[in-house]
């Protein structure tokens, strides 16, 4: 992986090279025309427009690396780059500051319960970890929760069917991907059956994630049978509009505000390892009951009300927005597990998930175990890992050894291996595609959810996660982590160098230009 200084020089060199090529092509065109002054004037105008857009991008509130990417695109591809930026680079959301974001979600915050510090079984150090999200995103810390691991693919199928079949009042599903197949067909039958019995069924799906996966026939069939299925971020849905770049990567199935399935899996046969194309998936999900389900359901309702085609004055909006107290009746449990929702979105300046990662990593005292399918971290997350390891914290990271449909990701993951190994961080590659997303801090605090350790999840997407303090659950997850290790190989410097040979370096250098935008 190249550092920022090398990347800046790379962008500068590539930009100059492309501009020289562009100038040469212009010279050839001008030479063959009778009125070169007009053409040169047009070219000069294009270049001025490009530099004005580059200046605008550098002054914008974007991550530095993302700014550099867009400046390169705009300057290296005169006018074409400007068009690409206007389509994909503009933000369809106003990035809210702290006070404005608080006001925006105030109606939903009123439905939460905030425990005072002395009623929570947390040390001062642990409470400070949770306090960041409480103060930054107004998410409460709940203590009465039960969380169980769904570690096998077959159990995920069984538990999802069992949970949906138990619904009496409402079912809320939010998914990035809904993929036609055996699992989805079974889910559809249950949803239609429940809707006919009066259960309120609502589905929010992401248009980009479901492209060529969720059929219009299925959508129409669900709507015809009383299931309300809506699209996340539908405004001007089009692959040639910037809104398609801002996706809901959130995942969850919530039933009657009593139980939820939460984790990394979408609805698709590949997540059960029964897909013909991908039969080597490993993933991690949880069955959750207790107070925290209230926070998960509130986030669903907030997305449903403000980021779908549901209008503020529509019947569907009123049904949810004005009746939250009826929907949000959490199930009481006797188990104590402190838990907090962490959500992140492009509409809010405070990047809660990214900052929570840095916070957790830097506050670790003994160990950090990480499982992630994609590893393209922001500079502050990467630096936090290096600092923690060089401070004596034992860090182990498991990456996938096989790829999903994003074939370039393994190569990008491997580009970080040398620097991680130099910092004494242990790296493992699983013998399949591991889609689990989890951090275990000091064998007692867990951070898990829909997010990957990449720019898209940490900066662009709508994501959700949970910070959990539970020693017993952490120990069980530790056993899952060790099971992953038993099916993985340890990467040493010799193997890392083999993975990062001459051709890989060329591939990475090309990817380095654009990967923050992927």
Short mmCIF file of C-alpha atoms in Angstrom, two decimals:
data_model
loop_
_atom_site.label_atom_id
_atom_site.label_comp_id
_atom_site.label_asym_id
_atom_site.label_seq_id
_atom_site.Cartn_x
_atom_site.Cartn_y
_atom_site.Cartn_z
CA UNK A 1 0.00 0.00 0.00
CA UNK A 2 1.33 3.47 -0.82
CA UNK A 3 1.28 6.27 1.73
CA UNK A 4 -0.39 9.64 1.27
CA UNK A 5 2.77 11.40 0.05
CA UNK A 6 3.36 8.73 -2.61
CA UNK A 7 -0.31 8.86 -3.58
CA UNK A 8 -0.20 12.65 -4.05
CA UNK A 9 2.87 12.35 -6.28
CA UNK A 10 1.13 9.54 -8.17
CA UNK A 11 -1.94 11.68 -8.76
CA UNK A 12 0.23 14.61 -9.86
CA UNK A 13 2.26 12.48 -12.28
CA UNK A 14 -0.85 10.80 -13.74
CA UNK A 15 -2.65 14.14 -14.09
CA UNK A 16 0.28 15.74 -15.95
CA UNK A 17 0.60 12.67 -18.18
CA UNK A 18 -3.08 12.72 -19.10
CA UNK A 19 -3.01 16.48 -19.69
CA UNK A 20 0.00 16.11 -22.01
CA UNK A 21 -1.84 13.41 -23.95
CA UNK A 22 -4.92 15.63 -24.09
CA UNK A 23 -2.81 18.60 -25.29
CA UNK A 24 -1.19 16.45 -27.96
CA UNK A 25 -4.57 15.29 -29.23
CA UNK A 26 -5.78 18.90 -29.27
CA UNK A 27 -2.72 19.97 -31.24
CA UNK A 28 -3.44 17.31 -33.85
CA UNK A 29 -7.08 18.42 -34.11
CA UNK A 30 -6.20 22.13 -34.34
CA UNK A 31 -3.60 21.47 -37.03
CA UNK A 32 -6.27 20.11 -39.37
CA UNK A 33 -8.73 22.99 -38.95
CA UNK A 34 -8.88 26.41 -40.62
CA UNK A 35 -9.88 28.29 -37.47
CA UNK A 36 -7.57 27.10 -34.69
CA UNK A 37 -8.18 30.19 -32.51
CA UNK A 38 -11.81 29.17 -31.87
CA UNK A 39 -10.81 25.64 -30.98
CA UNK A 40 -8.00 26.81 -28.70
CA UNK A 41 -10.44 29.19 -26.98
CA UNK A 42 -12.83 26.29 -26.40
CA UNK A 43 -10.04 24.12 -25.01
CA UNK A 44 -8.89 26.94 -22.71
CA UNK A 45 -12.46 27.36 -21.43
CA UNK A 46 -12.68 23.62 -20.70
CA UNK A 47 -9.39 23.70 -18.77
CA UNK A 48 -10.53 26.73 -16.72
CA UNK A 49 -13.82 24.95 -15.88
CA UNK A 50 -11.85 21.85 -14.85
CA UNK A 51 -9.60 23.85 -12.51
CA UNK A 52 -12.59 25.69 -11.01
CA UNK A 53 -14.24 22.34 -10.24
CA UNK A 54 -10.95 21.06 -8.81
CA UNK A 55 -10.80 24.10 -6.51
CA UNK A 56 -14.42 23.53 -5.46
CA UNK A 57 -13.69 19.89 -4.63
CA UNK A 58 -10.62 20.77 -2.54
CA UNK A 59 -12.70 23.31 -0.56
CA UNK A 60 -15.53 20.80 0.06
CA UNK A 61 -16.12 18.77 3.22
CA UNK A 62 -14.84 15.47 1.91
CA UNK A 63 -12.19 13.11 3.16
CA UNK A 64 -8.77 14.21 1.85
CA UNK A 65 -8.14 11.04 -0.15
CA UNK A 66 -11.58 11.26 -1.75
CA UNK A 67 -10.86 14.88 -2.69
CA UNK A 68 -7.60 13.83 -4.36
CA UNK A 69 -9.41 11.12 -6.31
CA UNK A 70 -11.99 13.52 -7.66
CA UNK A 71 -9.43 16.22 -8.46
CA UNK A 72 -7.49 13.66 -10.48
CA UNK A 73 -10.64 12.55 -12.35
CA UNK A 74 -11.60 16.16 -13.14
CA UNK A 75 -8.15 17.32 -14.26
CA UNK A 76 -6.94 14.18 -16.02
CA UNK A 77 -10.10 13.81 -18.12
CA UNK A 78 -11.01 17.36 -19.20
CA UNK A 79 -14.77 18.01 -19.18
CA UNK A 80 -15.52 14.28 -19.12
CA UNK A 81 -14.27 14.22 -15.53
CA UNK A 82 -16.53 17.17 -14.66
CA UNK A 83 -19.53 15.31 -16.05
CA UNK A 84 -18.59 12.18 -14.08
CA UNK A 85 -18.24 14.28 -10.93
CA UNK A 86 -21.63 15.96 -11.44
CA UNK A 87 -23.26 12.54 -11.85
CA UNK A 88 -21.52 10.56 -9.12
CA UNK A 89 -19.64 13.05 -6.96
CA UNK A 90 -22.33 15.43 -5.80
CA UNK A 91 -24.01 14.66 -2.48
CA UNK A 92 -27.83 14.47 -2.52
CA UNK A 93 -27.88 15.06 1.26
CA UNK A 94 -27.10 18.12 3.31
CA UNK A 95 -24.35 17.10 5.72
CA UNK A 96 -25.88 18.06 9.06
CA UNK A 97 -23.88 19.42 11.96
CA UNK A 98 -24.35 18.10 15.52
CA UNK A 99 -27.18 20.42 16.61
CA UNK A 100 -29.09 20.13 13.33
CA UNK A 101 -28.81 16.34 13.36
CA UNK A 102 -30.15 16.27 16.91
CA UNK A 103 -33.20 18.29 15.83
CA UNK A 104 -33.70 16.13 12.73
CA UNK A 105 -34.10 12.93 14.73
CA UNK A 106 -35.58 14.47 17.90
CA UNK A 107 -38.99 12.81 17.37
CA UNK A 108 -37.30 9.41 17.40
CA UNK A 109 -34.91 10.17 20.28
CA UNK A 110 -37.94 10.86 22.50
CA UNK A 111 -38.85 7.17 22.20
CA UNK A 112 -35.54 6.07 23.74
CA UNK A 113 -34.62 5.58 27.40
CA UNK A 114 -31.35 7.03 28.67
CA UNK A 115 -30.03 5.35 31.83
CA UNK A 116 -27.92 7.43 34.23
CA UNK A 117 -24.32 6.30 34.60
CA UNK A 118 -24.78 4.87 38.11
CA UNK A 119 -27.44 2.43 36.85
CA UNK A 120 -25.16 0.83 34.26
CA UNK A 121 -22.77 -2.03 35.12
CA UNK A 122 -19.82 -0.37 33.42
CA UNK A 123 -16.43 0.79 34.64
CA UNK A 124 -15.53 4.43 34.01
CA UNK A 125 -13.29 3.38 31.11
CA UNK A 126 -16.06 1.26 29.57
CA UNK A 127 -18.65 4.00 30.08
CA UNK A 128 -16.38 6.48 28.28
CA UNK A 129 -16.33 4.17 25.23
CA UNK A 130 -20.12 4.13 25.09
CA UNK A 131 -20.37 7.85 25.94
CA UNK A 132 -18.85 8.91 22.62
CA UNK A 133 -21.81 7.53 20.62
CA UNK A 134 -24.29 8.73 23.26
CA UNK A 135 -23.00 12.30 22.94
CA UNK A 136 -22.23 12.23 19.22
CA UNK A 137 -25.31 10.42 17.85
CA UNK A 138 -27.78 10.52 20.77
CA UNK A 139 -27.95 6.74 21.09
CA UNK A 140 -28.71 5.37 24.58
CA UNK A 141 -26.88 2.59 26.40
CA UNK A 142 -29.29 -0.24 27.21
CA UNK A 143 -28.52 -2.88 29.83
CA UNK A 144 -31.39 -5.41 29.70
CA UNK A 145 -30.61 -7.45 26.60
CA UNK A 146 -30.01 -11.02 25.47
CA UNK A 147 -27.75 -11.64 22.48
CA UNK A 148 -27.08 -15.07 20.98
CA UNK A 149 -24.69 -15.95 18.17
CA UNK A 150 -25.91 -17.49 14.92
CA UNK A 151 -22.64 -18.95 13.76
CA UNK A 152 -23.77 -21.46 11.11
CA UNK A 153 -25.49 -20.81 7.78
CA UNK A 154 -28.11 -23.50 8.38
CA UNK A 155 -29.00 -21.92 11.74
CA UNK A 156 -29.41 -18.53 10.07
CA UNK A 157 -32.06 -19.97 7.76
CA UNK A 158 -33.87 -21.78 10.58
CA UNK A 159 -33.83 -18.81 12.95
CA UNK A 160 -35.04 -16.35 10.30
CA UNK A 161 -37.98 -18.59 9.37
CA UNK A 162 -38.78 -19.21 13.04
CA UNK A 163 -38.66 -15.49 13.86
CA UNK A 164 -40.82 -14.41 10.90
CA UNK A 165 -43.35 -17.16 11.60
CA UNK A 166 -43.76 -15.87 15.18
CA UNK A 167 -44.91 -12.36 14.14
CA UNK A 168 -48.17 -11.15 15.66
CA UNK A 169 -48.12 -7.37 15.12
CA UNK A 170 -45.45 -6.23 12.66
CA UNK A 171 -42.40 -7.29 10.65
CA UNK A 172 -39.75 -4.75 9.65
CA UNK A 173 -37.02 -5.87 7.24
CA UNK A 174 -34.17 -3.73 5.94
CA UNK A 175 -31.66 -5.28 3.54
CA UNK A 176 -28.94 -4.10 1.21
CA UNK A 177 -29.38 -7.20 -0.98
CA UNK A 178 -32.43 -9.38 -1.50
CA UNK A 179 -31.47 -12.10 -3.94
CA UNK A 180 -33.95 -14.43 -5.58
CA UNK A 181 -33.53 -18.04 -4.59
CA UNK A 182 -34.61 -20.70 -2.14
CA UNK A 183 -34.34 -18.55 1.01
CA UNK A 184 -36.12 -15.52 -0.45
CA UNK A 185 -38.90 -17.69 -1.87
CA UNK A 186 -39.57 -19.16 1.58
CA UNK A 187 -39.48 -15.71 3.21
CA UNK A 188 -41.93 -14.34 0.64
CA UNK A 189 -44.50 -17.03 1.41
CA UNK A 190 -44.35 -16.28 5.14
CA UNK A 191 -44.58 -12.50 4.62
CA UNK A 192 -47.62 -12.81 2.37
CA UNK A 193 -49.28 -15.22 4.78
CA UNK A 194 -48.67 -12.87 7.71
CA UNK A 195 -49.88 -9.82 5.80
CA UNK A 196 -53.15 -11.57 4.98
CA UNK A 197 -53.64 -12.20 8.71
CA UNK A 198 -53.27 -8.49 9.52
CA UNK A 199 -49.59 -8.32 10.44
CA UNK A 200 -48.04 -5.03 9.23
CA UNK A 201 -45.15 -6.05 6.99
CA UNK A 202 -42.69 -3.42 5.79
CA UNK A 203 -39.55 -3.99 3.73
CA UNK A 204 -36.90 -1.38 2.88
CA UNK A 205 -34.44 -2.52 0.20
CA UNK A 206 -31.53 -0.72 -1.42
CA UNK A 207 -31.98 -0.18 -5.14
CA UNK A 208 -28.30 -0.60 -6.04
CA UNK A 209 -27.80 -3.67 -3.86
CA UNK A 210 -30.87 -5.37 -5.32
CA UNK A 211 -30.15 -4.45 -8.95
CA UNK A 212 -30.67 -7.57 -11.09
CA UNK A 213 -31.35 -9.58 -7.92
CA UNK A 214 -34.84 -8.61 -6.72
CA UNK A 215 -37.38 -8.93 -9.54
CA UNK A 216 -40.24 -6.52 -10.26
CA UNK A 217 -42.50 -9.55 -10.37
CA UNK A 218 -41.71 -10.34 -6.73
CA UNK A 219 -42.17 -6.71 -5.70
CA UNK A 220 -45.57 -6.49 -7.42
CA UNK A 221 -46.63 -9.83 -5.95
CA UNK A 222 -45.77 -8.68 -2.43
CA UNK A 223 -47.61 -5.37 -2.84
CA UNK A 224 -50.64 -7.11 -4.32
CA UNK A 225 -50.82 -9.30 -1.20
CA UNK A 226 -50.56 -6.50 1.36
CA UNK A 227 -46.81 -6.32 1.96
CA UNK A 228 -45.41 -2.78 1.84
CA UNK A 229 -42.04 -2.86 0.10
CA UNK A 230 -40.25 0.44 -0.53
CA UNK A 231 -36.92 1.56 -1.96
CA UNK A 232 -34.20 3.26 0.06
CA UNK A 233 -33.07 6.59 -1.40
CA UNK A 234 -35.35 6.45 -4.46
CA UNK A 235 -35.16 10.08 -5.58
CA UNK A 236 -34.39 10.08 -9.28
CA UNK A 237 -33.27 6.45 -9.19
CA UNK A 238 -30.85 6.08 -12.03
CA UNK A 239 -27.35 4.67 -12.40
CA UNK A 240 -26.42 8.06 -13.88
CA UNK A 241 -27.34 10.03 -10.76
CA UNK A 242 -25.25 10.68 -7.67
CA UNK A 243 -27.93 9.34 -5.32
CA UNK A 244 -27.04 5.80 -6.45
CA UNK A 245 -23.64 6.22 -4.79
CA UNK A 246 -25.19 6.68 -1.33
CA UNK A 247 -26.53 3.30 -0.32
CA UNK A 248 -28.16 1.70 2.67
CA UNK A 249 -25.90 -1.17 3.66
CA UNK A 250 -27.97 -1.76 6.83
CA UNK A 251 -29.34 -5.22 7.51
CA UNK A 252 -31.90 -6.47 9.99
CA UNK A 253 -35.12 -8.40 10.55
CA UNK A 254 -37.25 -7.05 13.41
CA UNK A 255 -40.43 -8.75 14.64
CA UNK A 256 -42.97 -7.17 17.02
CA UNK A 257 -40.19 -5.02 18.52
CA UNK A 258 -39.32 -8.08 20.61
CA UNK A 259 -36.64 -9.87 18.65
CA UNK A 260 -34.30 -9.11 15.79
CA UNK A 261 -31.76 -10.85 13.59
CA UNK A 262 -28.80 -8.56 13.13
CA UNK A 263 -25.40 -8.97 11.50
CA UNK A 264 -23.58 -9.18 8.20
CA UNK A 265 -25.91 -11.32 6.09
CA UNK A 266 -28.33 -10.18 3.42
CA UNK A 267 -31.16 -12.40 2.17
CA UNK A 268 -29.66 -14.61 -0.51
CA UNK A 269 -28.73 -18.26 -0.96
CA UNK A 270 -25.02 -17.35 -1.07
CA UNK A 271 -25.26 -16.39 2.62
CA UNK A 272 -26.49 -19.90 3.35
CA UNK A 273 -23.68 -21.40 1.22
CA UNK A 274 -26.25 -23.13 -0.99
CA UNK A 275 -25.66 -20.91 -4.02
CA UNK A 276 -24.11 -22.69 -7.03
CA UNK A 277 -21.72 -19.79 -7.59
CA UNK A 278 -20.75 -19.09 -3.96
CA UNK A 279 -20.82 -22.14 -1.71
CA UNK A 280 -17.97 -21.13 0.58
CA UNK A 281 -19.48 -18.20 2.53
CA UNK A 282 -18.93 -17.79 6.28
CA UNK A 283 -20.83 -15.07 8.12
CA UNK A 284 -21.77 -13.95 11.60
CA UNK A 285 -25.24 -12.92 12.81
CA UNK A 286 -27.05 -12.54 16.11
CA UNK A 287 -30.51 -13.07 17.60
CA UNK A 288 -31.24 -10.08 19.79
CA UNK A 289 -34.00 -9.47 22.31
CA UNK A 290 -34.48 -6.76 24.91
CA UNK A 291 -34.28 -2.98 25.02
CA UNK A 292 -31.77 -2.55 22.18
CA UNK A 293 -34.36 -3.85 19.68
CA UNK A 294 -36.11 -0.52 20.30
CA UNK A 295 -33.11 1.39 18.91
CA UNK A 296 -32.86 -0.92 15.89
CA UNK A 297 -36.56 -0.47 15.17
CA UNK A 298 -36.37 3.31 15.57
CA UNK A 299 -33.55 3.46 13.02
CA UNK A 300 -35.65 1.38 10.63
CA UNK A 301 -38.62 3.73 11.14
CA UNK A 302 -36.41 6.78 10.61
CA UNK A 303 -35.05 5.40 7.35
CA UNK A 304 -38.55 4.36 6.28
CA UNK A 305 -40.03 7.81 6.95
CA UNK A 306 -37.29 10.01 5.50
CA UNK A 307 -35.29 8.00 2.95
CA UNK A 308 -37.88 6.07 0.95
CA UNK A 309 -40.71 7.05 -1.38
CA UNK A 310 -43.00 7.39 1.66
CA UNK A 311 -44.04 11.06 1.71
CA UNK A 312 -44.31 13.10 4.89
CA UNK A 313 -48.01 13.70 4.31
CA UNK A 314 -48.86 10.16 3.22
CA UNK A 315 -50.92 7.60 5.11
CA UNK A 316 -47.90 5.31 5.45
CA UNK A 317 -45.83 8.13 6.99
CA UNK A 318 -48.53 8.99 9.52
CA UNK A 319 -49.00 5.33 10.40
CA UNK A 320 -45.39 5.06 11.53
CA UNK A 321 -44.35 8.59 12.54
CA UNK A 322 -47.40 9.36 14.67
CA UNK A 323 -47.74 5.91 16.21
CA UNK A 324 -44.23 5.08 17.34
CA UNK A 325 -45.40 4.48 20.91
CA UNK A 326 -47.66 1.66 19.66
CA UNK A 327 -44.94 0.05 17.55
CA UNK A 328 -42.12 0.45 20.04
CA UNK A 329 -42.98 -1.72 23.02
CA UNK A 330 -39.76 -3.60 23.84
CA UNK A 331 -39.76 -7.08 25.29
CA UNK A 332 -38.43 -7.20 28.84
CA UNK A 333 -35.59 -9.63 29.54
CA UNK A 334 -33.79 -10.42 32.78
CA UNK A 335 -30.31 -10.75 31.30
CA UNK A 336 -27.81 -7.89 31.73
CA UNK A 337 -25.82 -7.11 28.57
CA UNK A 338 -24.92 -3.50 27.89
CA UNK A 339 -25.55 -2.65 24.26
CA UNK A 340 -25.66 0.47 22.09
CA UNK A 341 -26.67 1.14 18.49
CA UNK A 342 -24.08 2.92 16.37
CA UNK A 343 -25.28 4.24 13.03
CA UNK A 344 -23.51 6.26 10.40
CA UNK A 345 -24.67 8.09 7.29
CA UNK A 346 -23.51 10.64 4.70
CA UNK A 347 -26.10 13.14 5.97
CA UNK A 348 -24.30 13.63 9.30
CA UNK A 349 -20.80 15.04 9.72
CA UNK A 350 -20.12 12.95 12.82
CA UNK A 351 -18.94 9.60 11.43
CA UNK A 352 -19.92 7.51 14.46
CA UNK A 353 -18.83 4.10 13.19
CA UNK A 354 -15.42 5.26 11.94
CA UNK A 355 -14.75 7.28 15.08
CA UNK A 356 -15.96 4.44 17.32
CA UNK A 357 -13.47 2.12 15.63
CA UNK A 358 -10.63 4.52 16.39
CA UNK A 359 -11.90 5.00 19.94
CA UNK A 360 -12.15 1.26 20.64
CA UNK A 361 -8.79 0.41 19.08
CA UNK A 362 -6.92 3.10 21.02
CA UNK A 363 -8.60 2.15 24.32
CA UNK A 364 -7.75 -1.54 24.10
CA UNK A 365 -5.60 -2.76 26.98
CA UNK A 366 -4.61 -6.29 25.94
CA UNK A 367 -5.95 -7.61 22.64
CA UNK A 368 -7.91 -6.85 19.48
CA UNK A 369 -9.31 -9.60 17.26
CA UNK A 370 -10.77 -8.52 13.90
CA UNK A 371 -12.62 -10.32 11.12
CA UNK A 372 -13.36 -8.31 7.97
CA UNK A 373 -14.02 -9.25 4.34
CA UNK A 374 -12.80 -5.91 2.95
CA UNK A 375 -9.89 -3.88 4.29
CA UNK A 376 -9.40 -0.42 2.82
CA UNK A 377 -9.44 1.59 6.05
CA UNK A 378 -9.34 5.34 6.39
CA UNK A 379 -5.97 6.71 7.49
CA UNK A 380 -7.07 7.32 11.09
CA UNK A 381 -8.38 3.74 11.51
CA UNK A 382 -5.21 2.27 10.00
CA UNK A 383 -2.97 4.51 12.10
CA UNK A 384 -4.91 3.55 15.26
CA UNK A 385 -4.16 -0.14 14.56
CA UNK A 386 -0.46 0.58 14.06
CA UNK A 387 -0.30 2.70 17.24
CA UNK A 388 -2.13 0.05 19.29
CA UNK A 389 0.12 -2.77 18.07
CA UNK A 390 3.31 -0.81 18.69
CA UNK A 391 1.99 -0.02 22.17
CA UNK A 392 2.00 -3.72 22.98
CA UNK A 393 -1.61 -4.66 22.13
CA UNK A 394 -1.92 -8.14 20.59
CA UNK A 395 -3.78 -7.74 17.28
CA UNK A 396 -4.98 -10.55 14.99
CA UNK A 397 -6.93 -9.99 11.75
CA UNK A 398 -8.64 -12.61 9.61
CA UNK A 399 -9.26 -11.83 5.93
CA UNK A 400 -10.93 -13.99 3.26
CA UNK A 401 -8.71 -16.23 1.16
CA UNK A 402 -11.33 -16.47 -1.60
CA UNK A 403 -13.25 -13.68 -3.32
CA UNK A 404 -16.91 -12.90 -3.77
CA UNK A 405 -18.06 -11.03 -6.90
CA UNK A 406 -15.69 -8.13 -6.07
CA UNK A 407 -12.59 -9.85 -7.42
CA UNK A 408 -10.27 -6.87 -6.85
CA UNK A 409 -10.84 -6.73 -3.07
CA UNK A 410 -8.46 -9.56 -2.13
CA UNK A 411 -5.67 -7.85 -4.03
CA UNK A 412 -6.39 -4.57 -2.21
CA UNK A 413 -6.53 -6.38 1.14
CA UNK A 414 -3.12 -7.94 0.45
CA UNK A 415 -1.59 -4.55 -0.36
CA UNK A 416 -1.73 -3.73 3.37
CA UNK A 417 -0.08 -6.92 4.58
CA UNK A 418 3.53 -5.70 4.62
CA UNK A 419 2.80 -2.64 6.74
CA UNK A 420 0.60 -4.63 9.12
CA UNK A 421 3.29 -7.29 9.51
CA UNK A 422 5.95 -4.59 10.09
CA UNK A 423 3.81 -3.40 13.02
CA UNK A 424 3.74 -6.97 14.48
CA UNK A 425 0.06 -7.46 13.63
CA UNK A 426 -0.78 -11.10 12.89
CA UNK A 427 -2.65 -11.71 9.63
CA UNK A 428 -4.59 -14.79 8.59
CA UNK A 429 -6.39 -15.75 5.40
CA UNK A 430 -9.48 -17.92 5.71
CA UNK A 431 -9.79 -20.81 3.25
CA UNK A 432 -13.15 -19.50 1.99
CA UNK A 433 -14.91 -16.17 1.68
CA UNK A 434 -15.49 -14.83 5.18
CA UNK A 435 -18.17 -12.13 5.30
CA UNK A 436 -18.18 -11.71 9.10
CA UNK A 437 -17.60 -8.21 10.47
CA UNK A 438 -16.54 -8.08 14.10
CA UNK A 439 -14.00 -6.60 16.51
CA UNK A 440 -13.39 -8.19 19.92
CA UNK A 441 -11.62 -5.86 22.34
CA UNK A 442 -9.90 -7.31 25.45
CA UNK A 443 -12.22 -10.35 25.32
CA UNK A 444 -15.10 -8.30 26.74
CA UNK A 445 -16.25 -5.59 24.29
CA UNK A 446 -17.63 -6.40 20.84
CA UNK A 447 -18.23 -4.11 17.87
CA UNK A 448 -20.18 -5.70 15.04
CA UNK A 449 -22.73 -4.84 12.38
CA UNK A 450 -23.19 -4.20 8.67
CA UNK A 451 -20.02 -2.14 8.18
CA UNK A 452 -16.80 -3.17 6.45
CA UNK A 453 -13.39 -1.65 7.12
CA UNK A 454 -13.37 0.37 3.92
CA UNK A 455 -14.03 3.91 2.72
CA UNK A 456 -17.51 3.11 1.45
CA UNK A 457 -18.75 1.81 4.80
CA UNK A 458 -16.89 4.32 6.96
CA UNK A 459 -17.57 7.43 4.88
CA UNK A 460 -20.28 7.00 2.23
CA UNK A 461 -22.89 4.36 3.13
CA UNK A 462 -25.73 4.28 5.62
CA UNK A 463 -24.55 1.62 8.09
CA UNK A 464 -25.54 0.19 11.46
CA UNK A 465 -23.57 -1.50 14.21
CA UNK A 466 -23.70 -2.50 17.86
CA UNK A 467 -21.21 -1.98 20.66
CA UNK A 468 -21.73 -4.76 23.20
CA UNK A 469 -20.16 -5.29 26.63
CA UNK A 470 -20.60 -8.95 27.58
CA UNK A 471 -17.71 -11.16 28.72
CA UNK A 472 -19.59 -14.44 28.15
CA UNK A 473 -20.62 -13.41 24.63
CA UNK A 474 -17.06 -12.23 23.91
CA UNK A 475 -15.71 -15.61 25.02
CA UNK A 476 -18.16 -17.41 22.74
CA UNK A 477 -17.15 -15.13 19.88
CA UNK A 478 -13.55 -15.89 20.77
CA UNK A 479 -14.29 -19.57 20.16
CA UNK A 480 -15.84 -18.65 16.79
CA UNK A 481 -12.72 -16.60 16.02
CA UNK A 482 -10.52 -19.58 16.90
CA UNK A 483 -12.65 -21.80 14.67
CA UNK A 484 -12.03 -19.37 11.82
CA UNK A 485 -8.30 -19.51 12.66
CA UNK A 486 -8.31 -23.31 12.45
CA UNK A 487 -9.49 -22.93 8.84
CA UNK A 488 -7.01 -20.19 7.97
CA UNK A 489 -3.34 -19.84 7.14
CA UNK A 490 -0.93 -17.49 8.92
CA UNK A 491 0.59 -14.92 6.58
CA UNK A 492 4.31 -14.29 7.03
CA UNK A 493 6.49 -11.72 5.26
CA UNK A 494 7.64 -14.22 2.66
CA UNK A 495 4.08 -15.13 1.70
CA UNK A 496 3.02 -11.47 1.77
CA UNK A 497 5.82 -10.62 -0.65
CA UNK A 498 4.72 -13.46 -2.92
CA UNK A 499 1.16 -12.10 -2.92
CA UNK A 500 2.47 -8.63 -3.72
CA UNK A 501 4.66 -9.32 -6.74
CA UNK A 502 5.41 -7.04 -9.71
CA UNK A 503 2.06 -7.55 -11.45
CA UNK A 504 0.15 -7.09 -8.23
CA UNK A 505 1.97 -3.80 -7.69
CA UNK A 506 0.87 -2.57 -11.12
CA UNK A 507 -2.70 -3.67 -10.38
CA UNK A 508 -2.65 -1.96 -6.98
CA UNK A 509 -1.19 1.27 -8.37
CA UNK A 510 -4.06 1.45 -10.84
CA UNK A 511 -6.62 0.66 -8.14
CA UNK A 512 -5.07 3.17 -5.73
CA UNK A 513 -6.26 5.97 -8.00
CA UNK A 514 -9.92 5.10 -7.72
CA UNK A 515 -10.50 2.78 -4.74
CA UNK A 516 -11.77 5.49 -2.32
CA UNK A 517 -14.63 6.06 -4.78
CA UNK A 518 -15.54 2.37 -5.18
#
